[in-house]
Amino acid sequence: MNMPGAGELQIYSVVEHGPDGGVCVVRCVGGVLRPRQVYAARGLTGTVRLDRVEKYGRPVEFIDPPHSALIHLSGGVLDQLRYGDVLVALPDGTGLA
């Protein structure tokens, strides 16, 4: 699933989640995390889209390893995410499942 430069994030905590998305604290563990990327993980029955990245309460264009951030995700699978889960960005053009 991994490709060169693909963003990889590790879940630290799920701050809030609802039927259409939520907010997580994550750490970038590979590549670069950018808004509009779509992510999947082993065992996850769907995908999530990264809508917004925040550092110190302000939006940023990206984060890279080993930085952490608060991220806003869309997709109805946030209730499946747990501490330590690693999500990998899918190739461009991959939409939400």
PDB file of N, CA and C in Angstrom:
ATOM      1  N   MET A   1       0.819  -1.193   0.000  1.00  0.00           N
ATOM      2  CA  MET A   1       0.000   0.000   0.000  1.00  0.00           C
ATOM      3  C   MET A   1       0.859   1.252   0.000  1.00  0.00           C
ATOM      4  N   ASN A   2       2.072   1.177   0.496  1.00  0.00           N
ATOM      5  CA  ASN A   2       2.938   2.350   0.619  1.00  0.00           C
ATOM      6  C   ASN A   2       3.579   2.706  -0.717  1.00  0.00           C
ATOM      7  N   MET A   3       3.704   3.989  -0.984  1.00  0.00           N
ATOM      8  CA  MET A   3       4.360   4.444  -2.197  1.00  0.00           C
ATOM      9  C   MET A   3       5.293   5.584  -1.804  1.00  0.00           C
ATOM     10  N   PRO A   4       6.372   5.824  -2.564  1.00  0.00           N
ATOM     11  CA  PRO A   4       7.314   6.879  -2.197  1.00  0.00           C
ATOM     12  C   PRO A   4       6.616   8.219  -2.021  1.00  0.00           C
ATOM     13  N   GLY A   5       6.892   8.884  -0.927  1.00  0.00           N
ATOM     14  CA  GLY A   5       6.318  10.186  -0.664  1.00  0.00           C
ATOM     15  C   GLY A   5       4.895  10.163  -0.143  1.00  0.00           C
ATOM     16  N   ALA A   6       4.285   8.970  -0.077  1.00  0.00           N
ATOM     17  CA  ALA A   6       2.917   8.883   0.423  1.00  0.00           C
ATOM     18  C   ALA A   6       2.880   9.276   1.882  1.00  0.00           C
ATOM     19  N   GLY A   7       1.887  10.066   2.253  1.00  0.00           N
ATOM     20  CA  GLY A   7       1.742  10.453   3.647  1.00  0.00           C
ATOM     21  C   GLY A   7       1.327   9.277   4.508  1.00  0.00           C
ATOM     22  N   GLU A   8       1.973   9.145   5.645  1.00  0.00           N
ATOM     23  CA  GLU A   8       1.592   8.129   6.620  1.00  0.00           C
ATOM     24  C   GLU A   8       1.390   8.823   7.949  1.00  0.00           C
ATOM     25  N   LEU A   9       0.261   8.544   8.580  1.00  0.00           N
ATOM     26  CA  LEU A   9      -0.008   9.142   9.878  1.00  0.00           C
ATOM     27  C   LEU A   9      -0.337   8.060  10.888  1.00  0.00           C
ATOM     28  N   GLN A  10       0.019   8.340  12.138  1.00  0.00           N
ATOM     29  CA  GLN A  10      -0.291   7.422  13.228  1.00  0.00           C
ATOM     30  C   GLN A  10      -1.249   8.138  14.175  1.00  0.00           C
ATOM     31  N   ILE A  11      -2.327   7.459  14.518  1.00  0.00           N
ATOM     32  CA  ILE A  11      -3.331   8.028  15.408  1.00  0.00           C
ATOM     33  C   ILE A  11      -2.792   8.063  16.838  1.00  0.00           C
ATOM     34  N   TYR A  12      -2.867   9.243  17.444  1.00  0.00           N
ATOM     35  CA  TYR A  12      -2.550   9.378  18.864  1.00  0.00           C
ATOM     36  C   TYR A  12      -3.844   9.357  19.672  1.00  0.00           C
ATOM     37  N   SER A  13      -4.836  10.125  19.219  1.00  0.00           N
ATOM     38  CA  SER A  13      -6.147  10.078  19.874  1.00  0.00           C
ATOM     39  C   SER A  13      -7.223  10.579  18.917  1.00  0.00           C
ATOM     40  N   VAL A  14      -8.432  10.060  19.115  1.00  0.00           N
ATOM     41  CA  VAL A  14      -9.601  10.548  18.399  1.00  0.00           C
ATOM     42  C   VAL A  14     -10.294  11.513  19.351  1.00  0.00           C
ATOM     43  N   VAL A  15     -10.273  12.782  19.017  1.00  0.00           N
ATOM     44  CA  VAL A  15     -10.816  13.828  19.887  1.00  0.00           C
ATOM     45  C   VAL A  15     -12.341  13.835  19.825  1.00  0.00           C
ATOM     46  N   GLU A  16     -12.877  13.739  18.618  1.00  0.00           N
ATOM     47  CA  GLU A  16     -14.331  13.662  18.432  1.00  0.00           C
ATOM     48  C   GLU A  16     -14.620  12.968  17.114  1.00  0.00           C
ATOM     49  N   HIS A  17     -15.773  12.294  17.062  1.00  0.00           N
ATOM     50  CA  HIS A  17     -16.178  11.681  15.798  1.00  0.00           C
ATOM     51  C   HIS A  17     -17.688  11.617  15.729  1.00  0.00           C
ATOM     52  N   GLY A  18     -18.154  11.691  14.504  1.00  0.00           N
ATOM     53  CA  GLY A  18     -19.575  11.609  14.240  1.00  0.00           C
ATOM     54  C   GLY A  18     -19.791  10.784  12.991  1.00  0.00           C
ATOM     55  N   PRO A  19     -21.002  10.768  12.472  1.00  0.00           N
ATOM     56  CA  PRO A  19     -21.292   9.924  11.317  1.00  0.00           C
ATOM     57  C   PRO A  19     -20.557  10.336  10.040  1.00  0.00           C
ATOM     58  N   ASP A  20     -20.114  11.600   9.960  1.00  0.00           N
ATOM     59  CA  ASP A  20     -19.482  12.075   8.735  1.00  0.00           C
ATOM     60  C   ASP A  20     -18.009  12.441   8.878  1.00  0.00           C
ATOM     61  N   GLY A  21     -17.431  12.287  10.064  1.00  0.00           N
ATOM     62  CA  GLY A  21     -16.030  12.640  10.244  1.00  0.00           C
ATOM     63  C   GLY A  21     -15.731  13.022  11.667  1.00  0.00           C
ATOM     64  N   GLY A  22     -14.591  13.666  11.843  1.00  0.00           N
ATOM     65  CA  GLY A  22     -14.199  14.060  13.183  1.00  0.00           C
ATOM     66  C   GLY A  22     -12.818  14.677  13.224  1.00  0.00           C
ATOM     67  N   VAL A  23     -12.246  14.675  14.430  1.00  0.00           N
ATOM     68  CA  VAL A  23     -10.970  15.328  14.687  1.00  0.00           C
ATOM     69  C   VAL A  23     -10.064  14.352  15.426  1.00  0.00           C
ATOM     70  N   CYS A  24      -8.792  14.297  15.003  1.00  0.00           N
ATOM     71  CA  CYS A  24      -7.811  13.415  15.631  1.00  0.00           C
ATOM     72  C   CYS A  24      -6.507  14.161  15.885  1.00  0.00           C
ATOM     73  N   VAL A  25      -5.774  13.703  16.871  1.00  0.00           N
ATOM     74  CA  VAL A  25      -4.395  14.126  17.063  1.00  0.00           C
ATOM     75  C   VAL A  25      -3.548  13.014  16.452  1.00  0.00           C
ATOM     76  N   VAL A  26      -2.642  13.387  15.553  1.00  0.00           N
ATOM     77  CA  VAL A  26      -1.833  12.395  14.836  1.00  0.00           C
ATOM     78  C   VAL A  26      -0.368  12.814  14.817  1.00  0.00           C
ATOM     79  N   ARG A  27       0.460  11.851  14.469  1.00  0.00           N
ATOM     80  CA  ARG A  27       1.875  12.104  14.233  1.00  0.00           C
ATOM     81  C   ARG A  27       2.170  11.655  12.816  1.00  0.00           C
ATOM     82  N   CYS A  28       2.891  12.480  12.069  1.00  0.00           N
ATOM     83  CA  CYS A  28       3.311  12.101  10.725  1.00  0.00           C
ATOM     84  C   CYS A  28       4.486  11.145  10.863  1.00  0.00           C
ATOM     85  N   VAL A  29       4.354   9.942  10.315  1.00  0.00           N
ATOM     86  CA  VAL A  29       5.418   8.940  10.423  1.00  0.00           C
ATOM     87  C   VAL A  29       6.066   8.630   9.075  1.00  0.00           C
ATOM     88  N   GLY A  30       5.634   9.324   8.018  1.00  0.00           N
ATOM     89  CA  GLY A  30       6.243   9.121   6.708  1.00  0.00           C
ATOM     90  C   GLY A  30       5.638  10.058   5.683  1.00  0.00           C
ATOM     91  N   GLY A  31       6.429  10.442   4.716  1.00  0.00           N
ATOM     92  CA  GLY A  31       5.945  11.311   3.654  1.00  0.00           C
ATOM     93  C   GLY A  31       5.490  12.655   4.175  1.00  0.00           C
ATOM     94  N   VAL A  32       4.489  13.214   3.534  1.00  0.00           N
ATOM     95  CA  VAL A  32       3.956  14.525   3.892  1.00  0.00           C
ATOM     96  C   VAL A  32       2.435  14.414   3.960  1.00  0.00           C
ATOM     97  N   LEU A  33       1.846  14.957   5.018  1.00  0.00           N
ATOM     98  CA  LEU A  33       0.387  14.993   5.164  1.00  0.00           C
ATOM     99  C   LEU A  33      -0.122  16.322   4.647  1.00  0.00           C
ATOM    100  N   ARG A  34      -1.089  16.259   3.734  1.00  0.00           N
ATOM    101  CA  ARG A  34      -1.663  17.473   3.159  1.00  0.00           C
ATOM    102  C   ARG A  34      -3.190  17.333   3.099  1.00  0.00           C
ATOM    103  N   PRO A  35      -3.888  18.458   3.217  1.00  0.00           N
ATOM    104  CA  PRO A  35      -5.336  18.409   3.016  1.00  0.00           C
ATOM    105  C   PRO A  35      -5.671  17.845   1.631  1.00  0.00           C
ATOM    106  N   ARG A  36      -6.814  17.207   1.549  1.00  0.00           N
ATOM    107  CA  ARG A  36      -7.363  16.579   0.343  1.00  0.00           C
ATOM    108  C   ARG A  36      -6.776  15.202   0.056  1.00  0.00           C
ATOM    109  N   GLN A  37      -5.843  14.708   0.860  1.00  0.00           N
ATOM    110  CA  GLN A  37      -5.368  13.339   0.682  1.00  0.00           C
ATOM    111  C   GLN A  37      -6.409  12.379   1.253  1.00  0.00           C
ATOM    112  N   VAL A  38      -6.518  11.198   0.639  1.00  0.00           N
ATOM    113  CA  VAL A  38      -7.415  10.145   1.102  1.00  0.00           C
ATOM    114  C   VAL A  38      -6.563   9.043   1.712  1.00  0.00           C
ATOM    115  N   TYR A  39      -6.994   8.536   2.880  1.00  0.00           N
ATOM    116  CA  TYR A  39      -6.212   7.562   3.640  1.00  0.00           C
ATOM    117  C   TYR A  39      -7.001   6.291   3.896  1.00  0.00           C
ATOM    118  N   ALA A  40      -6.253   5.194   4.008  1.00  0.00           N
ATOM    119  CA  ALA A  40      -6.827   3.905   4.374  1.00  0.00           C
ATOM    120  C   ALA A  40      -5.847   3.208   5.314  1.00  0.00           C
ATOM    121  N   ALA A  41      -6.367   2.202   6.021  1.00  0.00           N
ATOM    122  CA  ALA A  41      -5.536   1.403   6.923  1.00  0.00           C
ATOM    123  C   ALA A  41      -5.984  -0.043   6.841  1.00  0.00           C
ATOM    124  N   ARG A  42      -5.084  -0.953   7.148  1.00  0.00           N
ATOM    125  CA  ARG A  42      -5.459  -2.364   7.213  1.00  0.00           C
ATOM    126  C   ARG A  42      -6.581  -2.532   8.233  1.00  0.00           C
ATOM    127  N   GLY A  43      -7.593  -3.282   7.856  1.00  0.00           N
ATOM    128  CA  GLY A  43      -8.697  -3.556   8.759  1.00  0.00           C
ATOM    129  C   GLY A  43      -9.758  -2.471   8.807  1.00  0.00           C
ATOM    130  N   LEU A  44      -9.509  -1.338   8.181  1.00  0.00           N
ATOM    131  CA  LEU A  44     -10.479  -0.247   8.155  1.00  0.00           C
ATOM    132  C   LEU A  44     -11.446  -0.498   7.005  1.00  0.00           C
ATOM    133  N   THR A  45     -12.729  -0.465   7.282  1.00  0.00           N
ATOM    134  CA  THR A  45     -13.717  -0.768   6.243  1.00  0.00           C
ATOM    135  C   THR A  45     -14.180   0.487   5.518  1.00  0.00           C
ATOM    136  N   GLY A  46     -13.247   1.260   5.042  1.00  0.00           N
ATOM    137  CA  GLY A  46     -13.538   2.481   4.314  1.00  0.00           C
ATOM    138  C   GLY A  46     -12.309   3.358   4.289  1.00  0.00           C
ATOM    139  N   THR A  47     -12.485   4.567   3.833  1.00  0.00           N
ATOM    140  CA  THR A  47     -11.390   5.526   3.772  1.00  0.00           C
ATOM    141  C   THR A  47     -11.803   6.816   4.461  1.00  0.00           C
ATOM    142  N   VAL A  48     -10.822   7.656   4.718  1.00  0.00           N
ATOM    143  CA  VAL A  48     -11.067   8.986   5.280  1.00  0.00           C
ATOM    144  C   VAL A  48     -10.310  10.004   4.437  1.00  0.00           C
ATOM    145  N   ARG A  49     -10.836  11.210   4.396  1.00  0.00           N
ATOM    146  CA  ARG A  49     -10.159  12.291   3.679  1.00  0.00           C
ATOM    147  C   ARG A  49      -9.672  13.316   4.693  1.00  0.00           C
ATOM    148  N   LEU A  50      -8.435  13.736   4.532  1.00  0.00           N
ATOM    149  CA  LEU A  50      -7.857  14.771   5.379  1.00  0.00           C
ATOM    150  C   LEU A  50      -8.347  16.118   4.870  1.00  0.00           C
ATOM    151  N   ASP A  51      -9.140  16.795   5.683  1.00  0.00           N
ATOM    152  CA  ASP A  51      -9.732  18.071   5.264  1.00  0.00           C
ATOM    153  C   ASP A  51      -8.948  19.285   5.748  1.00  0.00           C
ATOM    154  N   ARG A  52      -8.332  19.171   6.924  1.00  0.00           N
ATOM    155  CA  ARG A  52      -7.658  20.333   7.507  1.00  0.00           C
ATOM    156  C   ARG A  52      -6.579  19.855   8.464  1.00  0.00           C
ATOM    157  N   VAL A  53      -5.448  20.563   8.459  1.00  0.00           N
ATOM    158  CA  VAL A  53      -4.337  20.282   9.370  1.00  0.00           C
ATOM    159  C   VAL A  53      -4.105  21.538  10.207  1.00  0.00           C
ATOM    160  N   GLU A  54      -4.003  21.375  11.520  1.00  0.00           N
ATOM    161  CA  GLU A  54      -3.776  22.517  12.408  1.00  0.00           C
ATOM    162  C   GLU A  54      -2.569  22.263  13.304  1.00  0.00           C
ATOM    163  N   LYS A  55      -1.746  23.289  13.463  1.00  0.00           N
ATOM    164  CA  LYS A  55      -0.643  23.294  14.422  1.00  0.00           C
ATOM    165  C   LYS A  55      -0.814  24.532  15.288  1.00  0.00           C
ATOM    166  N   TYR A  56      -0.797  24.332  16.590  1.00  0.00           N
ATOM    167  CA  TYR A  56      -0.934  25.450  17.538  1.00  0.00           C
ATOM    168  C   TYR A  56      -2.169  26.295  17.246  1.00  0.00           C
ATOM    169  N   GLY A  57      -3.269  25.634  16.863  1.00  0.00           N
ATOM    170  CA  GLY A  57      -4.528  26.322  16.639  1.00  0.00           C
ATOM    171  C   GLY A  57      -4.666  27.047  15.321  1.00  0.00           C
ATOM    172  N   ARG A  58      -3.682  26.880  14.425  1.00  0.00           N
ATOM    173  CA  ARG A  58      -3.730  27.564  13.124  1.00  0.00           C
ATOM    174  C   ARG A  58      -3.623  26.550  11.987  1.00  0.00           C
ATOM    175  N   PRO A  59      -4.333  26.791  10.892  1.00  0.00           N
ATOM    176  CA  PRO A  59      -4.226  25.871   9.757  1.00  0.00           C
ATOM    177  C   PRO A  59      -2.837  25.942   9.125  1.00  0.00           C
ATOM    178  N   VAL A  60      -2.347  24.793   8.686  1.00  0.00           N
ATOM    179  CA  VAL A  60      -1.086  24.722   7.957  1.00  0.00           C
ATOM    180  C   VAL A  60      -1.309  23.918   6.682  1.00  0.00           C
ATOM    181  N   GLU A  61      -0.430  24.112   5.701  1.00  0.00           N
ATOM    182  CA  GLU A  61      -0.555  23.444   4.405  1.00  0.00           C
ATOM    183  C   GLU A  61      -0.129  21.979   4.441  1.00  0.00           C
ATOM    184  N   PHE A  62       0.769  21.625   5.374  1.00  0.00           N
ATOM    185  CA  PHE A  62       1.260  20.249   5.442  1.00  0.00           C
ATOM    186  C   PHE A  62       1.993  20.048   6.768  1.00  0.00           C
ATOM    187  N   ILE A  63       2.244  18.768   7.100  1.00  0.00           N
ATOM    188  CA  ILE A  63       3.208  18.414   8.151  1.00  0.00           C
ATOM    189  C   ILE A  63       4.022  17.239   7.639  1.00  0.00           C
ATOM    190  N   ASP A  64       5.233  17.139   8.156  1.00  0.00           N
ATOM    191  CA  ASP A  64       6.124  16.041   7.777  1.00  0.00           C
ATOM    192  C   ASP A  64       6.679  15.412   9.058  1.00  0.00           C
ATOM    193  N   PRO A  65       7.367  14.263   8.920  1.00  0.00           N
ATOM    194  CA  PRO A  65       7.883  13.574  10.109  1.00  0.00           C
ATOM    195  C   PRO A  65       8.898  14.425  10.842  1.00  0.00           C
ATOM    196  N   PRO A  66       8.967  14.344  12.115  1.00  0.00           N
ATOM    197  CA  PRO A  66       8.167  13.541  13.056  1.00  0.00           C
ATOM    198  C   PRO A  66       7.092  14.380  13.728  1.00  0.00           C
ATOM    199  N   HIS A  67       6.575  15.387  13.046  1.00  0.00           N
ATOM    200  CA  HIS A  67       5.674  16.357  13.663  1.00  0.00           C
ATOM    201  C   HIS A  67       4.267  15.808  13.913  1.00  0.00           C
ATOM    202  N   SER A  68       3.612  16.419  14.888  1.00  0.00           N
ATOM    203  CA  SER A  68       2.244  16.076  15.254  1.00  0.00           C
ATOM    204  C   SER A  68       1.325  17.234  14.895  1.00  0.00           C
ATOM    205  N   ALA A  69       0.034  16.931  14.784  1.00  0.00           N
ATOM    206  CA  ALA A  69      -0.939  17.967  14.456  1.00  0.00           C
ATOM    207  C   ALA A  69      -2.331  17.489  14.839  1.00  0.00           C
ATOM    208  N   LEU A  70      -3.239  18.439  14.871  1.00  0.00           N
ATOM    209  CA  LEU A  70      -4.659  18.166  15.004  1.00  0.00           C
ATOM    210  C   LEU A  70      -5.200  18.149  13.582  1.00  0.00           C
ATOM    211  N   ILE A  71      -5.909  17.087  13.208  1.00  0.00           N
ATOM    212  CA  ILE A  71      -6.420  17.014  11.839  1.00  0.00           C
ATOM    213  C   ILE A  71      -7.931  16.804  11.851  1.00  0.00           C
ATOM    214  N   HIS A  72      -8.573  17.332  10.825  1.00  0.00           N
ATOM    215  CA  HIS A  72     -10.001  17.153  10.620  1.00  0.00           C
ATOM    216  C   HIS A  72     -10.159  16.175   9.457  1.00  0.00           C
ATOM    217  N   LEU A  73     -10.915  15.115   9.687  1.00  0.00           N
ATOM    218  CA  LEU A  73     -11.121  14.073   8.687  1.00  0.00           C
ATOM    219  C   LEU A  73     -12.588  13.968   8.331  1.00  0.00           C
ATOM    220  N   SER A  74     -12.890  13.601   7.076  1.00  0.00           N
ATOM    221  CA  SER A  74     -14.258  13.259   6.718  1.00  0.00           C
ATOM    222  C   SER A  74     -14.295  11.802   6.294  1.00  0.00           C
ATOM    223  N   GLY A  75     -15.435  11.207   6.506  1.00  0.00           N
ATOM    224  CA  GLY A  75     -15.632   9.782   6.267  1.00  0.00           C
ATOM    225  C   GLY A  75     -16.236   9.174   7.518  1.00  0.00           C
ATOM    226  N   GLY A  76     -17.036   8.173   7.346  1.00  0.00           N
ATOM    227  CA  GLY A  76     -17.779   7.627   8.472  1.00  0.00           C
ATOM    228  C   GLY A  76     -17.107   6.493   9.204  1.00  0.00           C
ATOM    229  N   VAL A  77     -15.782   6.439   9.202  1.00  0.00           N
ATOM    230  CA  VAL A  77     -15.105   5.301   9.837  1.00  0.00           C
ATOM    231  C   VAL A  77     -14.239   5.709  11.032  1.00  0.00           C
ATOM    232  N   LEU A  78     -14.383   6.921  11.512  1.00  0.00           N
ATOM    233  CA  LEU A  78     -13.530   7.357  12.615  1.00  0.00           C
ATOM    234  C   LEU A  78     -13.751   6.547  13.888  1.00  0.00           C
ATOM    235  N   ASP A  79     -14.942   5.997  14.066  1.00  0.00           N
ATOM    236  CA  ASP A  79     -15.191   5.189  15.256  1.00  0.00           C
ATOM    237  C   ASP A  79     -14.376   3.895  15.250  1.00  0.00           C
ATOM    238  N   GLN A  80     -13.794   3.538  14.099  1.00  0.00           N
ATOM    239  CA  GLN A  80     -12.955   2.344  14.007  1.00  0.00           C
ATOM    240  C   GLN A  80     -11.495   2.626  14.358  1.00  0.00           C
ATOM    241  N   LEU A  81     -11.097   3.889  14.410  1.00  0.00           N
ATOM    242  CA  LEU A  81      -9.696   4.239  14.638  1.00  0.00           C
ATOM    243  C   LEU A  81      -9.336   4.128  16.111  1.00  0.00           C
ATOM    244  N   ARG A  82      -8.123   3.642  16.366  1.00  0.00           N
ATOM    245  CA  ARG A  82      -7.619   3.460  17.723  1.00  0.00           C
ATOM    246  C   ARG A  82      -6.195   3.998  17.820  1.00  0.00           C
ATOM    247  N   TYR A  83      -5.778   4.255  19.034  1.00  0.00           N
ATOM    248  CA  TYR A  83      -4.399   4.679  19.305  1.00  0.00           C
ATOM    249  C   TYR A  83      -3.429   3.717  18.624  1.00  0.00           C
ATOM    250  N   GLY A  84      -2.465   4.262  17.899  1.00  0.00           N
ATOM    251  CA  GLY A  84      -1.430   3.457  17.254  1.00  0.00           C
ATOM    252  C   GLY A  84      -1.730   3.040  15.832  1.00  0.00           C
ATOM    253  N   ASP A  85      -2.989   3.157  15.376  1.00  0.00           N
ATOM    254  CA  ASP A  85      -3.313   2.809  13.992  1.00  0.00           C
ATOM    255  C   ASP A  85      -2.512   3.691  13.041  1.00  0.00           C
ATOM    256  N   VAL A  86      -2.023   3.097  11.957  1.00  0.00           N
ATOM    257  CA  VAL A  86      -1.290   3.842  10.936  1.00  0.00           C
ATOM    258  C   VAL A  86      -2.131   3.859   9.668  1.00  0.00           C
ATOM    259  N   LEU A  87      -2.348   5.053   9.136  1.00  0.00           N
ATOM    260  CA  LEU A  87      -3.085   5.236   7.895  1.00  0.00           C
ATOM    261  C   LEU A  87      -2.128   5.730   6.825  1.00  0.00           C
ATOM    262  N   VAL A  88      -2.321   5.249   5.601  1.00  0.00           N
ATOM    263  CA  VAL A  88      -1.443   5.589   4.478  1.00  0.00           C
ATOM    264  C   VAL A  88      -2.260   6.263   3.392  1.00  0.00           C
ATOM    265  N   ALA A  89      -1.701   7.340   2.823  1.00  0.00           N
ATOM    266  CA  ALA A  89      -2.374   8.057   1.733  1.00  0.00           C
ATOM    267  C   ALA A  89      -2.487   7.163   0.514  1.00  0.00           C
ATOM    268  N   LEU A  90      -3.649   7.183  -0.117  1.00  0.00           N
ATOM    269  CA  LEU A  90      -3.883   6.425  -1.340  1.00  0.00           C
ATOM    270  C   LEU A  90      -3.451   7.254  -2.540  1.00  0.00           C
ATOM    271  N   PRO A  91      -3.225   6.603  -3.680  1.00  0.00           N
ATOM    272  CA  PRO A  91      -2.808   7.342  -4.883  1.00  0.00           C
ATOM    273  C   PRO A  91      -3.826   8.421  -5.257  1.00  0.00           C
ATOM    274  N   ASP A  92      -3.364   9.473  -5.929  1.00  0.00           N
ATOM    275  CA  ASP A  92      -4.248  10.553  -6.384  1.00  0.00           C
ATOM    276  C   ASP A  92      -5.413   9.977  -7.178  1.00  0.00           C
ATOM    277  N   GLY A  93      -6.556  10.608  -7.019  1.00  0.00           N
ATOM    278  CA  GLY A  93      -7.723  10.176  -7.764  1.00  0.00           C
ATOM    279  C   GLY A  93      -8.549   9.146  -7.050  1.00  0.00           C
ATOM    280  N   THR A  94      -8.090   8.649  -5.900  1.00  0.00           N
ATOM    281  CA  THR A  94      -8.855   7.678  -5.156  1.00  0.00           C
ATOM    282  C   THR A  94      -9.863   8.426  -4.308  1.00  0.00           C
ATOM    283  N   GLY A  95     -11.133   8.115  -4.469  1.00  0.00           N
ATOM    284  CA  GLY A  95     -12.177   8.827  -3.740  1.00  0.00           C
ATOM    285  C   GLY A  95     -12.576   8.118  -2.458  1.00  0.00           C
ATOM    286  N   LEU A  96     -13.463   8.727  -1.730  1.00  0.00           N
ATOM    287  CA  LEU A  96     -13.975   8.113  -0.511  1.00  0.00           C
ATOM    288  C   LEU A  96     -14.798   6.903  -0.862  1.00  0.00           C
ATOM    289  N   ALA A  97     -14.650   5.859  -0.046  1.00  0.00           N
ATOM    290  CA  ALA A  97     -15.429   4.639  -0.264  1.00  0.00           C
ATOM    291  C   ALA A  97     -16.826   4.808   0.289  1.00  0.00           C
TER     292      ALA A  97
END
